[in-house]
Coordinates of C-alpha atoms in Angstrom, one line a residue:
M10 CA 119.2 123.7 127.0
T11 CA 118.6 125.4 123.6
S12 CA 120.0 124.3 120.3
V13 CA 119.5 125.4 116.7
H14 CA 120.7 123.8 113.5
P15 CA 119.2 121.4 111.0
P16 CA 116.3 123.1 109.2
V17 CA 114.2 119.8 109.2
L18 CA 113.3 117.7 112.2
V19 CA 112.0 114.3 111.3
V20 CA 110.0 112.6 114.1
G21 CA 109.9 108.8 113.8
A22 CA 112.7 106.6 112.4
G23 CA 110.8 103.8 110.7
P24 CA 111.2 103.4 106.9
V25 CA 109.0 106.4 106.2
G26 CA 111.0 108.8 108.4
L27 CA 114.3 107.3 107.2
V28 CA 113.3 107.8 103.5
A29 CA 112.2 111.4 104.2
A30 CA 115.6 112.1 105.9
L31 CA 117.6 110.4 103.1
T32 CA 115.7 112.2 100.4
L33 CA 116.5 115.6 102.1
L34 CA 120.1 114.7 102.8
Q35 CA 120.7 113.7 99.1
N36 CA 119.2 117.2 98.3
G37 CA 121.8 118.8 100.5
I38 CA 119.4 119.6 103.3
P39 CA 120.7 118.8 106.9
V40 CA 118.2 116.8 109.0
R41 CA 117.8 115.8 112.6
I42 CA 115.9 112.5 113.0
I43 CA 114.6 111.3 116.4
D44 CA 112.6 108.3 117.6
E45 CA 110.9 107.9 121.0
D46 CA 111.9 104.2 121.3
H47 CA 115.2 103.6 123.1
H48 CA 116.2 100.8 120.8
P49 CA 115.6 100.1 117.1
R50 CA 112.4 98.1 116.5
I51 CA 112.6 94.4 116.0
G52 CA 110.2 92.3 114.0
Q53 CA 109.3 91.6 110.4
R54 CA 106.1 93.7 110.5
G55 CA 105.1 94.9 107.0
V56 CA 107.4 92.9 104.7
G57 CA 106.1 93.6 101.2
T58 CA 107.8 96.1 98.9
W59 CA 105.9 96.7 95.7
P60 CA 107.5 97.6 92.3
R61 CA 106.8 101.4 92.6
S62 CA 108.5 101.5 96.0
L63 CA 111.4 99.4 94.6
E64 CA 111.8 102.2 92.0
V65 CA 111.9 104.8 94.7
Y66 CA 114.7 102.9 96.5
N67 CA 116.5 102.7 93.2
F68 CA 116.3 106.5 92.7
L69 CA 117.7 106.8 96.2
D70 CA 120.5 104.4 95.4
V71 CA 119.3 101.9 98.0
S72 CA 119.8 98.9 95.8
E73 CA 119.8 96.4 98.7
V74 CA 116.0 96.4 99.0
N75 CA 115.8 94.7 95.6
S76 CA 119.0 92.6 95.8
Q77 CA 118.4 91.3 99.3
G78 CA 114.6 91.1 99.3
K79 CA 113.1 87.7 98.6
S80 CA 110.4 86.9 96.1
P81 CA 107.2 85.7 97.9
P82 CA 107.0 81.9 98.1
P83 CA 103.9 80.2 96.8
L84 CA 101.0 80.1 99.3
R85 CA 100.0 76.5 100.2
S86 CA 96.8 75.7 102.0
Y87 CA 96.0 72.3 103.4
K88 CA 93.0 70.0 103.8
P89 CA 91.5 70.5 107.3
G90 CA 93.4 68.7 110.1
T91 CA 96.1 67.3 107.7
L92 CA 99.4 68.1 106.0
E93 CA 97.8 67.1 102.7
P94 CA 98.1 70.1 100.2
L95 CA 94.8 71.5 99.1
K96 CA 95.8 74.4 96.9
D97 CA 98.9 76.4 95.8
S98 CA 98.4 80.1 94.9
S99 CA 100.4 83.2 94.4
M100 CA 100.6 86.2 96.7
D101 CA 102.1 88.2 93.9
P102 CA 99.7 89.4 91.1
H103 CA 101.0 88.4 87.7
M104 CA 102.7 91.1 85.7
E105 CA 104.6 90.6 82.4
P106 CA 108.2 91.7 82.5
S107 CA 108.8 94.8 80.3
P108 CA 111.8 97.0 79.4
A109 CA 109.9 99.9 80.9
I110 CA 109.4 98.2 84.2
P111 CA 112.7 97.0 85.8
F112 CA 111.1 95.8 89.0
H113 CA 107.9 93.7 88.2
G114 CA 107.4 91.7 91.3
L115 CA 106.8 91.9 95.0
K116 CA 109.9 91.7 97.3
L117 CA 109.8 90.6 100.9
M118 CA 112.1 92.2 103.5
G119 CA 111.4 92.6 107.2
Q120 CA 111.3 96.2 108.6
Q121 CA 114.0 95.3 111.0
L122 CA 116.5 94.7 108.2
L123 CA 115.1 97.6 106.0
D124 CA 115.6 100.0 108.9
V125 CA 119.3 98.8 109.3
I126 CA 119.9 99.3 105.5
L127 CA 118.4 102.8 105.5
R128 CA 120.3 103.9 108.6
R129 CA 123.5 102.9 106.9
H130 CA 122.7 105.2 104.0
L131 CA 122.0 108.1 106.4
E132 CA 125.4 107.5 108.0
K133 CA 127.0 108.3 104.7
F134 CA 125.8 111.9 105.3
S135 CA 127.0 111.8 109.0
C136 CA 123.4 111.6 110.1
S137 CA 122.3 109.1 112.7
V138 CA 119.0 108.5 114.5
E139 CA 118.7 109.9 118.0
M140 CA 116.9 107.1 119.9
G141 CA 115.0 107.6 123.1
T142 CA 114.2 111.2 122.1
K143 CA 110.6 112.2 122.3
L144 CA 108.7 115.1 120.8
C145 CA 106.6 116.6 123.6
S146 CA 105.1 119.6 121.8
F147 CA 105.8 122.3 119.1
E148 CA 104.8 125.8 118.3
Q149 CA 104.7 127.3 114.8
F150 CA 105.8 130.8 113.8
D151 CA 106.1 132.6 110.4
E152 CA 109.8 131.8 110.1
G153 CA 110.0 128.4 111.8
V154 CA 108.9 125.9 114.4
T155 CA 110.0 125.5 118.0
A156 CA 109.9 122.0 119.3
I157 CA 110.2 120.8 122.9
L158 CA 112.0 117.5 123.0
A159 CA 112.8 115.2 126.0
K160 CA 115.6 112.6 126.4
N161 CA 116.4 110.8 129.7
G162 CA 114.2 113.2 131.6
I163 CA 116.1 116.3 130.2
S164 CA 114.0 118.8 128.2
E165 CA 115.4 120.5 125.1
T166 CA 114.1 123.5 123.1
F167 CA 114.9 123.0 119.4
D168 CA 114.4 125.7 116.8
T169 CA 113.9 124.4 113.3
K170 CA 112.2 125.4 110.0
W171 CA 110.1 122.4 109.3
I172 CA 108.8 119.2 111.1
I173 CA 107.9 115.9 109.3
G174 CA 105.8 113.6 111.5
A175 CA 106.5 110.0 110.5
D176 CA 105.7 108.9 114.0
G177 CA 103.1 106.1 113.3
A178 CA 99.4 105.6 113.9
K179 CA 99.4 107.2 117.3
S180 CA 101.3 110.2 115.9
V181 CA 102.0 113.1 118.4
V182 CA 102.5 115.4 115.4
R183 CA 99.1 114.6 113.9
K184 CA 97.3 115.0 117.2
Q185 CA 99.1 118.4 117.9
L186 CA 98.2 119.7 114.5
G187 CA 94.6 118.8 115.2
L188 CA 94.1 117.0 111.9
T189 CA 90.8 115.2 111.4
F190 CA 91.3 111.4 111.3
L191 CA 88.6 110.0 109.1
G192 CA 87.6 106.4 108.8
E193 CA 87.0 103.3 110.9
T194 CA 88.7 100.6 112.9
R195 CA 87.5 97.2 111.7
D196 CA 87.1 95.0 114.8
D197 CA 85.9 92.1 112.6
I198 CA 89.4 91.8 111.1
R199 CA 92.0 91.1 113.8
I200 CA 95.3 89.4 113.5
V201 CA 98.1 88.5 115.9
T202 CA 101.3 88.6 114.0
G203 CA 104.9 88.2 115.0
D204 CA 108.2 86.4 114.6
I205 CA 108.8 83.0 116.1
R206 CA 111.5 80.4 116.3
L207 CA 110.4 76.8 115.8
T208 CA 111.2 73.5 114.1
S209 CA 108.7 71.1 112.8
V210 CA 108.4 67.8 110.9
G211 CA 106.8 68.1 107.5
L212 CA 106.9 71.9 107.1
D213 CA 109.2 73.0 104.2
K214 CA 110.6 76.4 103.9
V215 CA 109.7 76.7 100.2
H216 CA 106.0 77.5 100.8
W217 CA 104.1 80.1 102.7
H218 CA 101.9 77.7 104.7
R219 CA 98.3 78.4 105.6
F220 CA 96.1 76.4 107.9
G221 CA 92.4 76.9 108.7
N222 CA 90.6 80.0 107.5
F223 CA 89.8 83.6 108.3
N224 CA 86.3 83.0 109.6
E225 CA 86.9 80.4 112.3
R226 CA 90.5 79.9 113.2
G227 CA 93.6 80.1 111.0
L228 CA 97.4 80.3 110.8
S229 CA 99.9 81.5 108.2
L230 CA 103.6 80.7 108.5
R231 CA 106.5 82.0 106.3
A232 CA 110.1 80.9 106.9
T233 CA 112.6 83.8 107.0
D234 CA 116.3 83.6 107.9
E235 CA 116.2 87.3 108.8
I236 CA 115.0 86.2 112.2
A237 CA 117.2 83.1 112.6
E238 CA 117.8 79.8 110.8
D239 CA 114.6 78.4 112.5
G240 CA 112.8 81.7 112.1
W241 CA 109.2 82.2 110.9
Q242 CA 106.8 85.1 110.5
F243 CA 103.4 84.0 111.8
F244 CA 99.8 85.3 111.5
L245 CA 97.0 84.0 113.8
Y246 CA 93.4 84.9 112.9
G247 CA 89.8 83.8 113.1
R248 CA 86.7 84.7 115.1
E249 CA 86.9 81.5 117.3
L250 CA 90.3 82.6 118.7
D251 CA 90.7 84.9 121.7
L252 CA 93.3 87.1 119.9
T253 CA 93.5 89.6 122.8
K254 CA 94.6 86.9 125.2
I255 CA 96.9 85.2 122.7
A256 CA 98.7 88.4 122.0
E257 CA 99.7 88.6 125.7
S258 CA 101.0 85.1 126.1
E259 CA 103.9 83.3 124.4
E260 CA 102.5 80.0 125.8
L261 CA 99.1 80.6 124.2
V262 CA 100.8 81.3 120.8
F263 CA 102.6 78.0 121.1
E264 CA 99.4 76.2 122.1
T265 CA 97.3 77.7 119.2
I266 CA 99.9 77.0 116.6
A267 CA 100.3 73.4 117.9
L268 CA 96.5 72.9 117.6
L269 CA 96.4 74.2 114.0
I270 CA 99.3 72.2 112.6
P271 CA 98.9 68.4 112.7
T272 CA 102.6 67.6 113.2
E273 CA 105.3 67.6 115.8
I274 CA 106.7 71.1 116.6
T275 CA 109.5 72.2 118.9
F276 CA 109.1 75.8 120.0
E277 CA 112.1 77.9 120.8
K278 CA 110.6 81.4 121.5
V279 CA 108.4 84.2 120.3
V280 CA 110.8 86.9 119.2
W281 CA 108.2 89.7 118.8
M282 CA 104.4 89.9 118.4
S283 CA 101.6 92.4 118.0
D284 CA 97.9 92.5 117.9
F285 CA 96.8 94.1 114.6
R286 CA 93.4 95.2 113.5
A287 CA 92.4 96.9 110.3
N288 CA 92.6 100.6 111.0
I289 CA 91.2 102.2 107.8
R290 CA 91.7 105.9 108.4
M291 CA 93.3 108.9 106.8
V292 CA 93.9 112.6 107.6
N293 CA 91.9 115.4 105.9
K294 CA 95.1 117.0 104.9
F295 CA 98.8 116.1 105.0
S296 CA 100.2 119.4 106.4
E297 CA 99.5 122.6 108.3
G298 CA 101.9 125.4 108.0
R299 CA 105.5 124.2 108.4
V300 CA 104.5 120.8 109.8
F301 CA 103.8 117.6 107.7
V302 CA 102.6 114.1 108.3
A303 CA 103.5 111.0 106.3
G304 CA 103.0 107.2 106.4
D305 CA 101.0 105.7 109.3
A306 CA 100.7 109.1 110.9
A307 CA 98.5 110.0 108.0
H308 CA 97.0 106.7 106.9
P309 CA 97.6 103.6 109.2
M310 CA 96.3 100.9 106.9
G311 CA 98.2 97.6 106.4
G312 CA 98.8 95.9 103.1
Q313 CA 100.0 99.0 101.2
G314 CA 100.4 101.5 104.1
L315 CA 104.2 101.3 104.4
N316 CA 104.7 101.5 100.6
S317 CA 102.4 104.5 100.4
G318 CA 104.2 106.1 103.3
V319 CA 107.6 105.7 101.6
Q320 CA 106.0 107.3 98.5
D321 CA 104.6 110.2 100.7
A322 CA 108.1 110.9 102.0
F323 CA 109.6 110.9 98.5
N324 CA 106.9 113.2 97.1
L325 CA 107.5 115.7 99.9
G326 CA 111.3 115.5 100.1
W327 CA 112.3 117.2 96.8
K328 CA 109.6 119.9 97.2
L329 CA 110.7 120.8 100.7
A330 CA 114.4 120.9 99.6
L331 CA 113.7 123.4 96.8
V332 CA 111.7 125.7 99.2
Q333 CA 114.4 125.4 101.9
K334 CA 117.1 126.3 99.3
G335 CA 115.1 129.4 98.4
L336 CA 114.6 128.1 94.8
A337 CA 110.8 127.5 95.0
N338 CA 107.9 129.3 96.5
K339 CA 106.4 127.9 99.8
S340 CA 103.1 127.3 97.8
L341 CA 104.9 124.3 96.2
L342 CA 104.5 122.5 99.5
E343 CA 100.7 122.6 99.2
T344 CA 100.9 120.2 96.3
Y345 CA 102.2 117.5 98.7
S346 CA 98.7 117.2 100.2
T347 CA 96.8 117.8 97.0
E348 CA 98.8 115.1 95.2
R349 CA 98.8 112.5 97.9
L350 CA 95.2 112.7 99.3
P351 CA 93.5 111.2 96.3
V352 CA 96.1 108.5 96.1
I353 CA 95.6 107.4 99.7
S354 CA 91.8 107.7 99.5
E355 CA 91.7 105.4 96.6
M356 CA 94.3 103.1 98.1
L357 CA 92.1 102.6 101.2
E358 CA 89.1 101.8 98.9
V359 CA 91.1 99.2 96.9
T360 CA 92.7 97.5 99.9
T361 CA 89.5 97.4 101.9
S362 CA 87.7 95.8 98.9
M363 CA 90.5 93.2 98.7
L364 CA 90.3 92.6 102.4
D365 CA 86.5 92.0 102.2
K366 CA 87.0 89.6 99.3
A367 CA 89.7 87.7 101.1
T368 CA 87.6 87.2 104.3
A369 CA 84.4 86.4 102.4
S370 CA 86.1 83.8 100.2
R371 CA 88.5 82.5 103.0
D372 CA 91.3 83.0 100.4
W373 CA 94.1 85.4 101.1
S374 CA 95.0 85.7 97.4
A375 CA 91.4 86.6 96.4
G376 CA 91.0 90.0 94.7
R377 CA 94.7 90.6 94.3
S378 CA 95.4 92.5 91.0
P379 CA 98.3 94.4 89.3
V380 CA 97.0 97.6 90.8
L381 CA 98.9 96.5 94.0
C382 CA 102.2 97.1 92.1
M383 CA 101.4 100.8 92.4
L384 CA 102.8 101.6 88.9
G385 CA 99.5 103.2 87.8
I386 CA 99.6 105.8 90.7
N387 CA 99.5 109.2 89.2
C388 CA 98.9 112.9 89.8
R389 CA 97.6 113.9 86.4
F390 CA 95.2 116.2 88.2
S391 CA 98.0 118.2 90.0
T392 CA 98.2 122.0 89.4
I393 CA 101.9 121.7 88.8
V394 CA 102.0 119.2 86.0
L395 CA 101.6 120.3 82.3
D396 CA 100.6 118.2 79.3
E397 CA 100.4 120.0 76.0
F398 CA 99.3 116.8 74.2
V399 CA 96.1 116.3 76.3
S400 CA 93.3 118.8 76.1
S401 CA 91.2 119.6 79.1
V402 CA 88.2 118.0 77.3
E403 CA 90.2 114.7 77.1
R404 CA 91.0 114.7 80.8
K405 CA 89.2 111.9 82.6
P406 CA 87.9 111.9 86.2
I407 CA 90.6 111.5 88.8
N408 CA 91.9 107.9 89.0
A409 CA 94.9 108.4 91.1
Y410 CA 95.4 104.7 92.1
G411 CA 94.9 103.2 88.7
V412 CA 96.3 100.2 86.9
L413 CA 99.3 100.8 84.7
D414 CA 98.4 101.2 81.0
E415 CA 101.6 101.1 79.0
G416 CA 99.7 102.3 75.9
H417 CA 98.9 105.6 77.5
L418 CA 101.2 108.2 79.0
E419 CA 100.3 111.6 80.5
A420 CA 102.0 114.2 82.6
G421 CA 101.6 113.1 86.2
D422 CA 102.3 109.5 85.4
R423 CA 105.2 107.5 86.6
A424 CA 108.2 107.9 84.2
P425 CA 109.0 104.6 82.4
D426 CA 112.5 103.1 82.3
A427 CA 114.4 102.2 79.1
P428 CA 117.5 100.0 79.1
N429 CA 120.5 99.8 76.6
M430 CA 120.6 103.5 75.9
L431 CA 123.9 104.3 74.1
Q432 CA 125.7 107.4 75.5
V433 CA 127.5 109.3 72.7
G434 CA 128.0 112.7 74.2
G435 CA 131.5 112.0 75.5
A436 CA 134.9 110.5 74.4
E437 CA 133.7 107.0 75.1
L438 CA 130.6 105.1 74.1
N439 CA 128.7 103.8 77.3
T440 CA 125.3 102.3 77.9
T441 CA 122.9 103.4 80.5
T442 CA 119.2 103.2 81.5
L443 CA 116.9 106.1 81.8
F444 CA 116.3 105.2 85.5
G445 CA 120.1 105.6 85.8
L446 CA 119.6 109.3 85.1
Y447 CA 116.8 110.1 87.5
R448 CA 117.7 111.2 91.0
P449 CA 115.8 112.9 93.8
W450 CA 117.8 116.2 93.8
Y451 CA 117.2 117.4 90.2
H452 CA 114.7 117.5 87.4
T453 CA 115.7 115.7 84.2
M454 CA 114.6 117.1 80.9
L455 CA 114.5 114.5 78.1
V456 CA 114.4 115.9 74.6
F457 CA 113.3 113.3 72.1
A458 CA 114.4 114.7 68.7
P459 CA 115.4 113.3 65.2
S460 CA 118.9 114.9 65.6
L461 CA 121.0 116.9 68.0
A462 CA 120.4 120.0 65.9
D463 CA 116.7 119.7 66.4
A464 CA 117.2 119.7 70.2
T465 CA 119.6 122.7 70.4
S466 CA 117.1 125.5 70.8
I467 CA 115.2 123.6 73.5
L468 CA 118.4 122.9 75.4
G469 CA 119.2 126.6 75.3
A470 CA 116.1 127.2 77.4
L471 CA 117.7 125.4 80.3
E472 CA 120.5 128.0 80.6
A473 CA 118.2 130.1 82.8
Y474 CA 118.0 127.4 85.5
D475 CA 120.3 126.3 88.2
K476 CA 122.3 123.4 86.9
S477 CA 122.3 121.7 90.3
V478 CA 118.6 121.2 90.1
V479 CA 117.9 120.7 86.4
R480 CA 119.7 118.4 84.0
S481 CA 119.1 117.4 80.4
A482 CA 119.5 114.5 78.0
V483 CA 118.8 114.3 74.3
V484 CA 117.3 111.0 73.2
L485 CA 117.9 110.2 69.5
P486 CA 116.2 107.4 67.5
S487 CA 118.0 104.2 66.7
S488 CA 118.7 105.4 63.1
A489 CA 120.9 108.3 64.5
S490 CA 124.6 108.3 64.2
V491 CA 126.5 106.7 67.1
T492 CA 129.7 108.7 66.4
P493 CA 130.8 110.6 69.6
V494 CA 129.7 114.2 69.3
P495 CA 131.0 117.2 71.1
S496 CA 128.1 118.3 73.3
P497 CA 127.8 119.8 76.8
D498 CA 124.6 117.8 77.3
L499 CA 124.1 114.1 77.6
V500 CA 123.2 112.5 74.2
L501 CA 121.7 109.1 74.1
V502 CA 120.8 106.9 71.2
D503 CA 117.9 104.6 71.7
R504 CA 119.4 101.6 69.9
E505 CA 116.6 99.1 70.8
G506 CA 113.8 101.6 70.5
Y507 CA 112.8 101.0 74.2
A508 CA 112.6 104.7 75.2
Y509 CA 110.7 105.8 72.1
S510 CA 108.3 102.9 72.7
A511 CA 107.8 103.5 76.4
Y512 CA 107.4 107.3 76.0
L513 CA 105.1 106.8 73.0
V514 CA 107.3 109.0 70.7
E515 CA 107.5 108.6 66.9
A516 CA 111.0 108.5 65.3
G517 CA 110.6 111.8 63.4
Q518 CA 108.9 113.7 66.3
T519 CA 110.3 116.3 68.7
K520 CA 108.8 115.9 72.2
V521 CA 110.0 117.0 75.6
F522 CA 109.5 115.3 78.9
V523 CA 110.4 116.9 82.2
I524 CA 110.9 114.2 84.8
R525 CA 110.5 115.4 88.4
P526 CA 113.0 114.4 91.1
D527 CA 110.4 111.8 92.4
G528 CA 110.4 110.0 89.0
V529 CA 107.0 111.4 88.0
I530 CA 106.5 113.1 84.6
G531 CA 106.1 116.8 85.4
A532 CA 105.6 117.9 81.8
I533 CA 105.1 116.7 78.3
V534 CA 105.5 119.6 75.9
H535 CA 106.4 120.6 72.4
G536 CA 109.4 122.7 73.1
T537 CA 111.0 125.8 74.8
E538 CA 107.8 127.6 75.8
G539 CA 106.3 124.5 77.4
V540 CA 109.5 123.9 79.4
K541 CA 109.4 127.5 80.6
K542 CA 105.7 127.3 81.5
Y543 CA 106.3 124.1 83.5
F544 CA 109.3 125.5 85.5
S545 CA 107.4 128.7 86.2
K546 CA 105.1 126.6 88.4
I547 CA 108.1 125.1 90.2
F548 CA 110.9 127.7 90.6
L549 CA 110.9 131.3 91.8
D550 CA 111.6 133.9 89.0
A551 CA 111.5 131.1 86.4

């Protein structure tokens, strides 16, 4: 059986594959998404969604991750052998709320629920995951890729243009590409984690409970109604525990938890569990020809791995869409690897350091810092970003996984938000946010100018570009008139000064920001020539 159709085959339907598919679908690119498992995965698994990922979901219009996700409960540890509290601490590094940062805290949502939400969004585009469908092999050609798939023992030859491998740490796609998998598996850091149903005397659902410690034997329990009314996510760890045996036996899980909590417990069942060890590895590159890897297929490290994978997919999606539409040169796809490799390399260093501190101090919250929020991640070093306000002499060494500095902004940084923007370019006055403008299927050119007249010539430069992939907005200072003005472009008045403050623009200044479809600042330029220069790196014949 031979079939042809969607130009992109996504292999793996966890959150990374689903985000890749959704980004492409919103860009108007048909997708086929398959998963080897016969049924959707169960289990909480990686539950933390950090602020930068919440922004990605916001751009994709997947608001449920923020609205239904829970803030992490305080972590409570106990005196050995008792239910007497020893210490309360936070899993969420403190970050001050700011108008430029709409999501400033960690949100918890199990992958089982996250997958359901993302699948619903795919269904709006008449796209559903084909379960029980395995990628056996593929062969690349100049014009496409031929994949051999198998379902229920029946083989299928599928011709497509591109493959995205989001098929996890044991990725078939990565292995077939022959990518080098650099790093180590840390046998000294092992955890049995899973979902369990139990009731107990004296354990509230307000705290994330921790008994024992990392070095000997320990347990962490977090209540979650995503599993059931009596549902908990559990983590068992410690060198004195035989974690390999425990991972194979529900009875041993019950026994171990009962030993570690000095109270009466009634066990219902283990819903799901897995043996986890710190696998600190990454690929040497994220693509080869027409085939890409993302998420655990490229870097299977817990803690920030899922968030990084979602951000991989979002970085790749808009670029692949432009190339597939014939609007960008295939060389644009090379920047997926060059932009993501330094981020992942530094992410592994940061999370490994935190892991070491946590185990050495026996404190899970040790070493946690605002860098985890992922808002300082940047690609200032990328060949396709342009900043006319920073000289090459001023450029610092690559710090792709930095801490956010709201007093400094360069091309390649995350674009800040700004609320209470007054829209005056139509018949009615409406308010919006800058994040309300940014979407994954077009660039947004923000022209900060003292008046609409000052922006006119720059707006004219956009006439050369396809309106479906480039949009514009003029941002006027608070002193500007709020009278509705006839204009084909969006005109915003920054009433509270939030945008001028976040983008570090002075009231009398004219400054242009080009925001990429992934919410990254592609360019900061003076005017028309800078805009043209930036887009010449993105679009064909620009």
